[in-house]
mmCIF file of C-alpha atoms and ligand atoms in Angstrom:
data_model
loop_
_atom_site.group_PDB
_atom_site.id
_atom_site.type_symbol
_atom_site.label_atom_id
_atom_site.label_comp_id
_atom_site.label_asym_id
_atom_site.label_seq_id
_atom_site.Cartn_x
_atom_site.Cartn_y
_atom_site.Cartn_z
ATOM 1 C CA MET A 1 17.246 -19.123 3.633
ATOM 2 C CA PRO A 2 15.299 -18.103 0.547
ATOM 3 C CA LEU A 3 15.245 -20.590 -2.281
ATOM 4 C CA LYS A 4 17.372 -19.548 -5.229
ATOM 5 C CA ARG A 5 15.751 -19.890 -8.573
ATOM 6 C CA ASP A 6 17.847 -20.136 -11.748
ATOM 7 C CA VAL A 7 15.181 -18.676 -13.992
ATOM 8 C CA PRO A 8 13.380 -15.507 -12.926
ATOM 9 C CA VAL A 9 9.656 -15.923 -12.368
ATOM 10 C CA ILE A 10 7.621 -13.315 -14.195
ATOM 11 C CA ASP A 11 5.047 -11.879 -11.783
ATOM 12 C CA THR A 12 1.365 -11.609 -12.621
ATOM 13 C CA GLN A 13 0.250 -8.050 -13.315
ATOM 14 C CA ILE A 14 -2.073 -6.833 -10.586
ATOM 15 C CA LEU A 15 -4.572 -4.884 -12.701
ATOM 16 C CA PRO A 16 -6.266 -7.902 -14.366
ATOM 17 C CA LEU A 17 -6.866 -9.438 -10.918
ATOM 18 C CA PHE A 18 -9.479 -6.830 -10.005
ATOM 19 C CA GLY A 19 -13.165 -7.275 -10.654
ATOM 20 C CA ARG A 20 -13.408 -11.056 -10.265
ATOM 21 C CA ARG A 21 -13.389 -11.237 -6.458
ATOM 22 C CA PRO A 22 -12.273 -8.954 -3.617
ATOM 23 C CA ARG A 23 -8.509 -8.741 -3.456
ATOM 24 C CA LEU A 24 -6.303 -8.537 -0.381
ATOM 25 C CA SER A 25 -3.001 -6.739 -0.324
ATOM 26 C CA LEU A 26 -0.703 -6.070 2.605
ATOM 27 C CA GLU A 27 1.937 -3.429 3.022
ATOM 28 C CA PHE A 28 5.321 -4.036 4.635
ATOM 29 C CA PHE A 29 8.208 -1.672 5.126
ATOM 30 C CA PRO A 30 11.852 -2.691 4.723
ATOM 31 C CA PRO A 31 13.243 -3.402 8.203
ATOM 32 C CA LYS A 32 16.570 -1.830 9.053
ATOM 33 C CA THR A 33 17.684 -4.139 11.892
ATOM 34 C CA GLU A 34 17.915 -7.888 12.331
ATOM 35 C CA ALA A 35 15.225 -7.858 15.040
ATOM 36 C CA ALA A 36 12.893 -5.860 12.812
ATOM 37 C CA GLY A 37 13.615 -8.282 9.956
ATOM 38 C CA ALA A 38 12.599 -11.187 12.213
ATOM 39 C CA ASP A 39 9.327 -9.352 13.022
ATOM 40 C CA LEU A 40 8.532 -8.962 9.359
ATOM 41 C CA LEU A 41 9.192 -12.636 8.647
ATOM 42 C CA GLN A 42 7.102 -13.729 11.641
ATOM 43 C CA SER A 43 4.177 -11.669 10.321
ATOM 44 C CA ALA A 44 4.702 -12.969 6.796
ATOM 45 C CA GLU A 45 4.732 -16.609 8.013
ATOM 46 C CA LEU A 46 1.515 -16.016 9.938
ATOM 47 C CA ILE A 47 -0.151 -14.488 6.917
ATOM 48 C CA ALA A 48 1.053 -17.232 4.581
ATOM 49 C CA THR A 49 -0.294 -19.909 6.967
ATOM 50 C CA HIS A 50 -3.808 -18.469 7.232
ATOM 51 C CA LEU A 51 -4.580 -16.183 4.314
ATOM 52 C CA ARG A 52 -3.913 -15.822 0.614
ATOM 53 C CA PRO A 53 -2.911 -12.251 -0.118
ATOM 54 C CA ASP A 54 -3.274 -11.445 -3.807
ATOM 55 C CA PHE A 55 -0.195 -9.276 -3.586
ATOM 56 C CA VAL A 56 1.945 -7.485 -1.027
ATOM 57 C CA SER A 57 3.770 -4.186 -1.321
ATOM 58 C CA ILE A 58 6.996 -2.903 0.212
ATOM 59 C CA THR A 59 7.572 0.768 0.871
ATOM 60 C CA TYR A 60 10.526 2.860 -0.253
ATOM 61 C CA GLY A 61 12.375 5.302 1.976
ATOM 62 C CA ALA A 62 12.146 8.653 0.203
ATOM 63 C CA GLY A 63 15.496 9.749 -1.192
ATOM 64 C CA GLY A 64 16.546 6.149 -1.744
ATOM 65 C CA SER A 65 17.341 5.466 1.919
ATOM 66 C CA THR A 66 15.917 1.941 1.628
ATOM 67 C CA SER A 67 16.519 1.279 -2.062
ATOM 68 C CA LYS A 68 18.636 -1.857 -1.500
ATOM 69 C CA LEU A 69 16.443 -3.112 1.357
ATOM 70 C CA THR A 70 13.238 -2.626 -0.635
ATOM 71 C CA TYR A 71 14.798 -4.667 -3.435
ATOM 72 C CA ALA A 72 16.149 -7.342 -1.068
ATOM 73 C CA TYR A 73 12.802 -7.841 0.729
ATOM 74 C CA THR A 74 10.912 -7.805 -2.559
ATOM 75 C CA GLN A 75 13.039 -10.713 -3.706
ATOM 76 C CA LEU A 76 12.924 -12.505 -0.360
ATOM 77 C CA LEU A 77 9.099 -12.418 -0.150
ATOM 78 C CA ARG A 78 8.732 -13.448 -3.803
ATOM 79 C CA GLU A 79 11.098 -16.367 -3.389
ATOM 80 C CA ARG A 80 10.110 -17.573 0.054
ATOM 81 C CA PHE A 81 6.334 -17.201 -0.176
ATOM 82 C CA GLY A 82 5.700 -17.104 -3.926
ATOM 83 C CA TRP A 83 3.811 -13.809 -3.496
ATOM 84 C CA VAL A 84 3.355 -11.161 -6.147
ATOM 85 C CA VAL A 85 5.296 -8.267 -4.649
ATOM 86 C CA MET A 86 4.866 -4.635 -5.648
ATOM 87 C CA PRO A 87 7.872 -2.571 -4.562
ATOM 88 C CA HIS A 88 7.275 1.160 -4.050
ATOM 89 C CA LEU A 89 9.508 3.713 -5.759
ATOM 90 C CA THR A 90 9.632 7.450 -5.015
ATOM 91 C CA CYS A 91 10.961 10.331 -7.130
ATOM 92 C CA VAL A 92 12.529 12.335 -4.306
ATOM 93 C CA GLY A 93 16.323 12.572 -4.492
ATOM 94 C CA HIS A 94 16.704 10.547 -7.708
ATOM 95 C CA THR A 95 17.538 11.524 -11.273
ATOM 96 C CA GLN A 96 15.576 9.893 -14.073
ATOM 97 C CA GLU A 97 18.593 7.690 -14.874
ATOM 98 C CA GLU A 98 18.634 6.401 -11.317
ATOM 99 C CA LEU A 99 14.896 5.760 -11.348
ATOM 100 C CA LEU A 100 15.209 3.821 -14.598
ATOM 101 C CA ALA A 101 18.164 1.810 -13.253
ATOM 102 C CA ILE A 102 16.051 0.767 -10.254
ATOM 103 C CA ALA A 103 13.122 -0.148 -12.502
ATOM 104 C CA GLU A 104 15.500 -2.168 -14.724
ATOM 105 C CA SER A 105 16.788 -4.134 -11.717
ATOM 106 C CA TYR A 106 13.203 -5.131 -10.919
ATOM 107 C CA TYR A 107 12.247 -5.827 -14.516
ATOM 108 C CA ARG A 108 15.247 -8.125 -14.969
ATOM 109 C CA VAL A 109 14.172 -10.420 -12.132
ATOM 110 C CA GLY A 110 10.533 -10.583 -13.243
ATOM 111 C CA VAL A 111 8.839 -7.932 -11.110
ATOM 112 C CA ARG A 112 5.924 -6.575 -13.125
ATOM 113 C CA ASN A 113 4.262 -4.192 -10.649
ATOM 114 C CA ILE A 114 5.602 -0.972 -9.114
ATOM 115 C CA MET A 115 3.861 1.577 -6.874
ATOM 116 C CA ALA A 116 4.950 4.931 -8.354
ATOM 117 C CA LEU A 117 5.093 7.821 -5.877
ATOM 118 C CA ARG A 118 6.533 11.258 -5.457
ATOM 119 C CA GLY A 119 7.639 10.887 -1.824
ATOM 120 C CA ASP A 120 8.109 13.697 0.679
ATOM 121 C CA ALA A 121 10.834 16.180 1.467
ATOM 122 C CA PRO A 122 12.907 15.388 4.582
ATOM 123 C CA LYS A 123 11.139 16.443 7.831
ATOM 124 C CA GLY A 124 11.099 20.197 8.366
ATOM 125 C CA SER A 125 11.656 21.175 4.707
ATOM 126 C CA THR A 126 9.259 21.823 1.874
ATOM 127 C CA TYR A 127 9.186 19.632 -1.200
ATOM 128 C CA SER A 128 11.154 20.689 -4.239
ATOM 129 C CA PRO A 129 11.816 18.515 -7.293
ATOM 130 C CA THR A 130 15.232 16.886 -7.725
ATOM 131 C CA PRO A 131 17.146 18.386 -10.696
ATOM 132 C CA GLY A 132 17.092 15.906 -13.590
ATOM 133 C CA GLY A 133 14.434 13.868 -11.790
ATOM 134 C CA CYS A 134 10.642 13.656 -11.793
ATOM 135 C CA ALA A 135 8.711 16.496 -10.156
ATOM 136 C CA TYR A 136 5.453 14.606 -9.579
ATOM 137 C CA ALA A 137 4.367 11.002 -9.413
ATOM 138 C CA SER A 138 2.676 11.517 -12.800
ATOM 139 C CA ASP A 139 6.139 12.218 -14.319
ATOM 140 C CA LEU A 140 7.507 8.994 -12.819
ATOM 141 C CA VAL A 141 4.494 7.078 -14.115
ATOM 142 C CA GLY A 142 5.070 8.512 -17.628
ATOM 143 C CA LEU A 143 8.792 7.677 -17.497
ATOM 144 C CA LEU A 144 8.252 4.090 -16.343
ATOM 145 C CA LYS A 145 5.398 3.505 -18.787
ATOM 146 C CA LYS A 146 7.552 4.683 -21.704
ATOM 147 C CA HIS A 147 10.449 2.345 -20.878
ATOM 148 C CA TYR A 148 8.571 -0.566 -19.281
ATOM 149 C CA PRO A 149 5.085 -0.723 -20.790
ATOM 150 C CA GLU A 150 4.585 -4.205 -19.300
ATOM 151 C CA ILE A 151 4.929 -2.983 -15.735
ATOM 152 C CA CYS A 152 1.613 -2.371 -13.993
ATOM 153 C CA LEU A 153 1.817 0.899 -12.017
ATOM 154 C CA GLY A 154 -0.045 1.564 -8.792
ATOM 155 C CA VAL A 155 -0.586 5.209 -7.787
ATOM 156 C CA ALA A 156 -1.682 6.883 -4.554
ATOM 157 C CA GLY A 157 -5.049 8.582 -3.917
ATOM 158 C CA TYR A 158 -6.150 10.675 -0.940
ATOM 159 C CA PRO A 159 -9.804 10.406 0.152
ATOM 160 C CA GLU A 160 -9.323 13.324 2.569
ATOM 161 C CA LYS A 161 -7.035 15.125 0.039
ATOM 162 C CA HIS A 162 -3.249 15.219 -0.039
ATOM 163 C CA PRO A 163 -2.009 17.553 2.716
ATOM 164 C CA GLU A 164 -0.368 19.919 0.181
ATOM 165 C CA ALA A 165 -3.384 20.090 -2.145
ATOM 166 C CA ALA A 166 -5.541 23.227 -2.030
ATOM 167 C CA ASP A 167 -8.764 21.198 -2.213
ATOM 168 C CA ILE A 168 -10.028 17.703 -2.977
ATOM 169 C CA LEU A 169 -11.130 18.510 -6.534
ATOM 170 C CA SER A 170 -7.716 19.808 -7.646
ATOM 171 C CA ASP A 171 -6.099 16.778 -6.001
ATOM 172 C CA ILE A 172 -8.454 14.481 -7.933
ATOM 173 C CA LYS A 173 -7.595 16.338 -11.152
ATOM 174 C CA ASN A 174 -3.929 15.536 -10.464
ATOM 175 C CA LEU A 175 -4.864 11.918 -9.780
ATOM 176 C CA ARG A 176 -6.513 11.814 -13.205
ATOM 177 C CA HIS A 177 -3.250 13.048 -14.797
ATOM 178 C CA LYS A 178 -1.361 10.239 -13.048
ATOM 179 C CA LEU A 179 -3.750 7.673 -14.446
ATOM 180 C CA GLU A 180 -3.704 9.238 -17.924
ATOM 181 C CA ALA A 181 0.102 9.074 -17.834
ATOM 182 C CA GLY A 182 -0.156 5.281 -17.424
ATOM 183 C CA GLY A 183 -1.173 4.546 -13.822
ATOM 184 C CA SER A 184 -3.092 1.272 -13.656
ATOM 185 C CA PHE A 185 -4.982 1.449 -10.344
ATOM 186 C CA VAL A 186 -5.206 3.555 -7.201
ATOM 187 C CA THR A 187 -4.432 2.611 -3.603
ATOM 188 C CA THR A 188 -5.724 5.111 -1.067
ATOM 189 C CA GLN A 189 -4.189 6.749 1.932
ATOM 190 C CA LEU A 190 -5.580 5.401 5.214
ATOM 191 C CA PHE A 191 -8.985 6.564 6.422
ATOM 192 C CA PHE A 192 -11.360 5.289 9.089
ATOM 193 C CA GLU A 193 -14.912 5.687 7.801
ATOM 194 C CA GLU A 194 -16.551 3.883 4.922
ATOM 195 C CA GLN A 195 -18.393 7.072 3.877
ATOM 196 C CA THR A 196 -15.052 8.791 3.272
ATOM 197 C CA TYR A 197 -14.240 6.163 0.638
ATOM 198 C CA VAL A 198 -17.717 6.132 -0.897
ATOM 199 C CA ARG A 199 -17.655 9.932 -1.275
ATOM 200 C CA TYR A 200 -14.128 9.863 -2.754
ATOM 201 C CA VAL A 201 -14.991 7.195 -5.328
ATOM 202 C CA ALA A 202 -18.074 9.199 -6.360
ATOM 203 C CA GLN A 203 -15.932 12.358 -6.734
ATOM 204 C CA CYS A 204 -13.358 10.442 -8.797
ATOM 205 C CA ARG A 205 -16.037 8.951 -11.070
ATOM 206 C CA ALA A 206 -17.568 12.412 -11.548
ATOM 207 C CA ALA A 207 -14.093 13.644 -12.577
ATOM 208 C CA GLY A 208 -13.896 10.946 -15.268
ATOM 209 C CA ILE A 209 -11.724 8.462 -13.348
ATOM 210 C CA GLY A 210 -12.766 4.877 -14.012
ATOM 211 C CA ALA A 211 -9.782 3.104 -12.390
ATOM 212 C CA TYR A 212 -10.105 0.590 -9.571
ATOM 213 C CA ILE A 213 -9.662 2.353 -6.228
ATOM 214 C CA LEU A 214 -8.323 0.032 -3.540
ATOM 215 C CA PRO A 215 -9.028 1.346 -0.026
ATOM 216 C CA GLY A 216 -5.992 1.464 2.302
ATOM 217 C CA LEU A 217 -6.709 0.648 5.961
ATOM 218 C CA LEU A 218 -4.588 0.852 9.084
ATOM 219 C CA PRO A 219 -5.544 -1.546 11.890
ATOM 220 C CA PRO A 220 -4.602 0.849 14.717
ATOM 221 C CA LEU A 221 -2.662 -0.675 17.611
ATOM 222 C CA SER A 222 -3.194 2.113 20.140
ATOM 223 C CA LEU A 223 -4.749 5.553 20.383
ATOM 224 C CA GLY A 224 -1.269 7.115 20.429
ATOM 225 C CA GLN A 225 -0.295 5.376 17.180
ATOM 226 C CA LEU A 226 -3.657 6.211 15.617
ATOM 227 C CA GLU A 227 -3.279 9.918 16.424
ATOM 228 C CA ARG A 228 0.283 9.976 15.104
ATOM 229 C CA PHE A 229 -0.599 8.365 11.787
ATOM 230 C CA ALA A 230 -3.820 10.292 11.314
ATOM 231 C CA GLY A 231 -1.810 13.443 12.041
ATOM 232 C CA PHE A 232 0.787 12.786 9.262
ATOM 233 C CA CYS A 233 -1.826 12.128 6.647
ATOM 234 C CA GLY A 234 -4.631 14.438 7.647
ATOM 235 C CA ALA A 235 -7.063 11.538 8.264
ATOM 236 C CA SER A 236 -9.993 12.165 10.618
ATOM 237 C CA ILE A 237 -10.503 9.886 13.619
ATOM 238 C CA PRO A 238 -14.174 8.970 14.160
ATOM 239 C CA ALA A 239 -15.402 9.763 17.705
ATOM 240 C CA PRO A 240 -16.705 6.184 18.367
ATOM 241 C CA LEU A 241 -13.286 4.685 17.523
ATOM 242 C CA ARG A 242 -11.529 7.177 19.768
ATOM 243 C CA GLU A 243 -14.005 6.515 22.608
ATOM 244 C CA ARG A 244 -13.676 2.737 22.311
ATOM 245 C CA MET A 245 -9.912 2.955 22.513
ATOM 246 C CA GLN A 246 -9.986 5.457 25.357
ATOM 247 C CA GLY A 247 -12.104 3.021 27.359
ATOM 248 C CA MET A 248 -9.385 0.330 27.261
ATOM 249 C CA PRO A 249 -5.903 0.017 28.779
ATOM 250 C CA GLU A 250 -3.281 0.973 26.190
ATOM 251 C CA ALA A 251 -1.953 -2.590 25.885
ATOM 252 C CA GLU A 252 -5.454 -3.798 24.888
ATOM 253 C CA GLN A 253 -6.395 -1.003 22.491
ATOM 254 C CA TRP A 254 -5.324 -3.022 19.464
ATOM 255 C CA ARG A 255 -8.429 -5.189 20.018
ATOM 256 C CA ALA A 256 -10.680 -2.215 19.308
ATOM 257 C CA GLY A 257 -8.447 -1.453 16.308
ATOM 258 C CA VAL A 258 -8.957 -4.957 14.891
ATOM 259 C CA ASP A 259 -12.747 -4.850 15.398
ATOM 260 C CA TRP A 260 -12.934 -1.450 13.744
ATOM 261 C CA THR A 261 -10.851 -2.548 10.757
ATOM 262 C CA VAL A 262 -12.841 -5.766 10.242
ATOM 263 C CA GLY A 263 -16.051 -3.673 10.335
ATOM 264 C CA GLN A 264 -14.541 -1.282 7.780
ATOM 265 C CA ILE A 265 -13.558 -4.178 5.498
ATOM 266 C CA GLU A 266 -17.077 -5.635 5.546
ATOM 267 C CA GLU A 267 -18.706 -2.280 4.846
ATOM 268 C CA LEU A 268 -16.260 -1.401 2.078
ATOM 269 C CA LEU A 269 -16.702 -4.717 0.288
ATOM 270 C CA LYS A 270 -20.485 -4.301 0.526
ATOM 271 C CA ALA A 271 -20.072 -0.821 -0.957
ATOM 272 C CA GLY A 272 -18.268 -2.341 -3.978
ATOM 273 C CA ALA A 273 -14.595 -1.797 -3.131
ATOM 274 C CA PRO A 274 -12.377 -4.047 -5.279
ATOM 275 C CA GLY A 275 -10.616 -5.367 -2.168
ATOM 276 C CA VAL A 276 -8.564 -3.845 0.637
ATOM 277 C CA HIS A 277 -4.966 -2.886 1.230
ATOM 278 C CA LEU A 278 -3.853 -3.260 4.852
ATOM 279 C CA TYR A 279 -1.077 -1.153 6.295
ATOM 280 C CA ILE A 280 0.116 -3.842 8.676
ATOM 281 C CA LEU A 281 3.476 -2.166 9.349
ATOM 282 C CA ASN A 282 5.225 -5.554 9.791
ATOM 283 C CA LYS A 283 3.443 -6.016 13.129
ATOM 284 C CA HIS A 284 2.060 -9.312 14.314
ATOM 285 C CA THR A 285 0.581 -7.995 17.600
ATOM 286 C CA SER A 286 -2.929 -7.818 16.226
ATOM 287 C CA LEU A 287 -2.483 -9.788 13.050
ATOM 288 C CA LEU A 288 -3.610 -13.181 14.351
ATOM 289 C CA ALA A 289 -6.867 -11.715 15.713
ATOM 290 C CA LEU A 290 -7.441 -9.875 12.441
ATOM 291 C CA VAL A 291 -6.700 -12.992 10.400
ATOM 292 C CA GLU A 292 -9.063 -15.084 12.572
ATOM 293 C CA GLN A 293 -11.909 -12.615 12.138
ATOM 294 C CA LEU A 294 -11.381 -12.482 8.376
ATOM 295 C CA ARG A 295 -11.282 -16.288 8.140
ATOM 296 C CA ALA A 296 -14.428 -16.603 10.280
ATOM 297 C CA ARG A 297 -16.182 -14.425 7.696
ATOM 298 C CA GLY A 298 -14.728 -16.438 4.797
ATOM 299 C CA LEU A 299 -12.824 -13.408 3.547
ATOM 300 C CA PHE A 300 -9.577 -13.703 1.568
ATOM 301 C CA VAL A 301 -9.177 -17.454 1.989
ATOM 302 C CA ALA A 302 -10.053 -18.365 -1.612
ATOM 303 C CA GLN A 303 -7.794 -20.935 -3.242
ATOM 304 C CA LYS A 304 -8.789 -20.007 -6.785
ATOM 305 C CA ASP A 305 -9.248 -16.848 -8.809
HETATM 306 P P1 FAD B 1 1.799 13.269 -6.394
HETATM 307 O O1 FAD B 1 0.763 12.489 -7.090
HETATM 308 O O2 FAD B 1 2.919 13.830 -7.216
HETATM 309 O O3 FAD B 1 1.047 14.447 -5.606
HETATM 310 C C1 FAD B 1 1.733 15.246 -4.646
HETATM 311 C C2 FAD B 1 1.039 16.591 -4.518
HETATM 312 O O4 FAD B 1 1.250 17.360 -5.695
HETATM 313 C C3 FAD B 1 -0.479 16.503 -4.353
HETATM 314 O O5 FAD B 1 -0.882 17.559 -3.522
HETATM 315 C C4 FAD B 1 -1.002 16.712 -5.777
HETATM 316 O O6 FAD B 1 -2.310 17.231 -5.798
HETATM 317 C C5 FAD B 1 0.020 17.686 -6.322
HETATM 318 N N1 FAD B 1 0.253 17.558 -7.765
HETATM 319 C C6 FAD B 1 0.357 16.415 -8.488
HETATM 320 N N2 FAD B 1 0.615 16.686 -9.778
HETATM 321 C C7 FAD B 1 0.669 18.035 -9.870
HETATM 322 C C8 FAD B 1 0.896 18.955 -10.936
HETATM 323 N N3 FAD B 1 1.131 18.511 -12.181
HETATM 324 N N4 FAD B 1 0.887 20.280 -10.670
HETATM 325 C C9 FAD B 1 0.647 20.739 -9.409
HETATM 326 N N5 FAD B 1 0.422 19.929 -8.366
HETATM 327 C C10 FAD B 1 0.433 18.597 -8.590
HETATM 328 N N6 FAD B 1 6.031 7.692 0.694
HETATM 329 C C11 FAD B 1 7.299 7.180 0.683
HETATM 330 O O7 FAD B 1 8.258 7.917 0.915
HETATM 331 N N7 FAD B 1 7.521 5.848 0.451
HETATM 332 C C12 FAD B 1 6.506 4.990 0.179
HETATM 333 O O8 FAD B 1 6.740 3.806 -0.044
HETATM 334 C C13 FAD B 1 5.158 5.489 0.178
HETATM 335 N N8 FAD B 1 4.104 4.682 -0.075
HETATM 336 C C14 FAD B 1 2.833 5.209 -0.125
HETATM 337 C C15 FAD B 1 1.756 4.371 -0.460
HETATM 338 C C16 FAD B 1 0.459 4.881 -0.516
HETATM 339 C C17 FAD B 1 -0.684 3.971 -0.889
HETATM 340 C C18 FAD B 1 0.222 6.249 -0.220
HETATM 341 C C19 FAD B 1 -1.169 6.793 -0.225
HETATM 342 C C20 FAD B 1 1.285 7.089 0.108
HETATM 343 C C21 FAD B 1 2.598 6.587 0.139
HETATM 344 N N9 FAD B 1 3.692 7.398 0.432
HETATM 345 C C22 FAD B 1 4.974 6.884 0.445
HETATM 346 C C23 FAD B 1 3.498 8.826 0.755
HETATM 347 C C24 FAD B 1 3.644 9.720 -0.504
HETATM 348 O O9 FAD B 1 4.981 9.659 -0.993
HETATM 349 C C25 FAD B 1 3.296 11.155 -0.076
HETATM 350 O O10 FAD B 1 1.950 11.247 0.256
HETATM 351 C C26 FAD B 1 3.703 12.239 -1.050
HETATM 352 O O11 FAD B 1 3.561 13.510 -0.402
HETATM 353 C C27 FAD B 1 2.854 12.317 -2.314
HETATM 354 O O12 FAD B 1 3.101 11.280 -3.156
HETATM 355 P P2 FAD B 1 2.177 11.058 -4.475
HETATM 356 O O13 FAD B 1 2.785 9.958 -5.217
HETATM 357 O O14 FAD B 1 0.759 10.990 -4.107
HETATM 358 O O15 FAD B 1 2.488 12.471 -5.210
#
């Protein structure tokens, strides 16, 4: 059972952490069944035993489908592991009053970081803003910043452009608006080649964006999963990664996924990334191998800032 604290702990803001050493963040999603909840906790225990994540984030089911679960797991991971937790919040399906009520519930218990997103329309329909809500993530950022200036706001960036954007430069212009509205740092959509990140950062800098851009990486578990995820987000799959996975039985493909991700992490840190954000999807299948490789390289085991 999580420990109950009488006094809320005020979380560290994430933004000031960047720049001193590479930061590690991990993304969970709120599990909807008991078995899935046990999976998440098993992964979290493993991580807590071997690594020191600087923060973790928990996704939000667009339309509020996981609102209570996102809150509950935010609190559970803060209390049980002492982690800084950044819950995600999406505009879709919420009025501004509802969005502010959710932010207030987090603020009251000491959460000081929120990932502010637009979210997507339900499958098969096109996005349209909720009446009385926020049309774009930049509107949510502006709303939260006005009412909760102490909350540090993460925003999303798309190195291979957002699927709805006409082109990368207009998407980057919209990213700049999000940051000007009060976004504190950027976490990227998943991608599989270091050059994709390097090019994106250069395009952002040329567009006047100075914010830290934290690369988001998916350690792929199988070729099927890789194709599915890359398909949703419009990420390209490098031929060598595909070939390596194709050459292995499906149950072993995660090994190639771990090697690829560790290689990506090393290259990205060399290229000056402020850290990495891992989309671990609550899975512990490949986590131990990933953790061992990171530890062997002395990455993300620091005890001090
Ligand atoms: P926005 O920044 O609003 O951008 C959406 C689109 O609108 C882009 O094409 C942009 O170029 C365009 N746009 C922005 N502003 C304007 C404007 N003023 N005028 C015209 N066009 C504009 N989804 C979830 O449901 N739950 C999650 O927890 C979640 N977590 C995520 C975490 C990360 C790191 C990332 C990268 C994505 C996440 N998503 C999540 C997915 C995200 O909700 C979708 O990608 C969504 O389609 C866009 O969200 P956004 O916040 O980037 O939107």
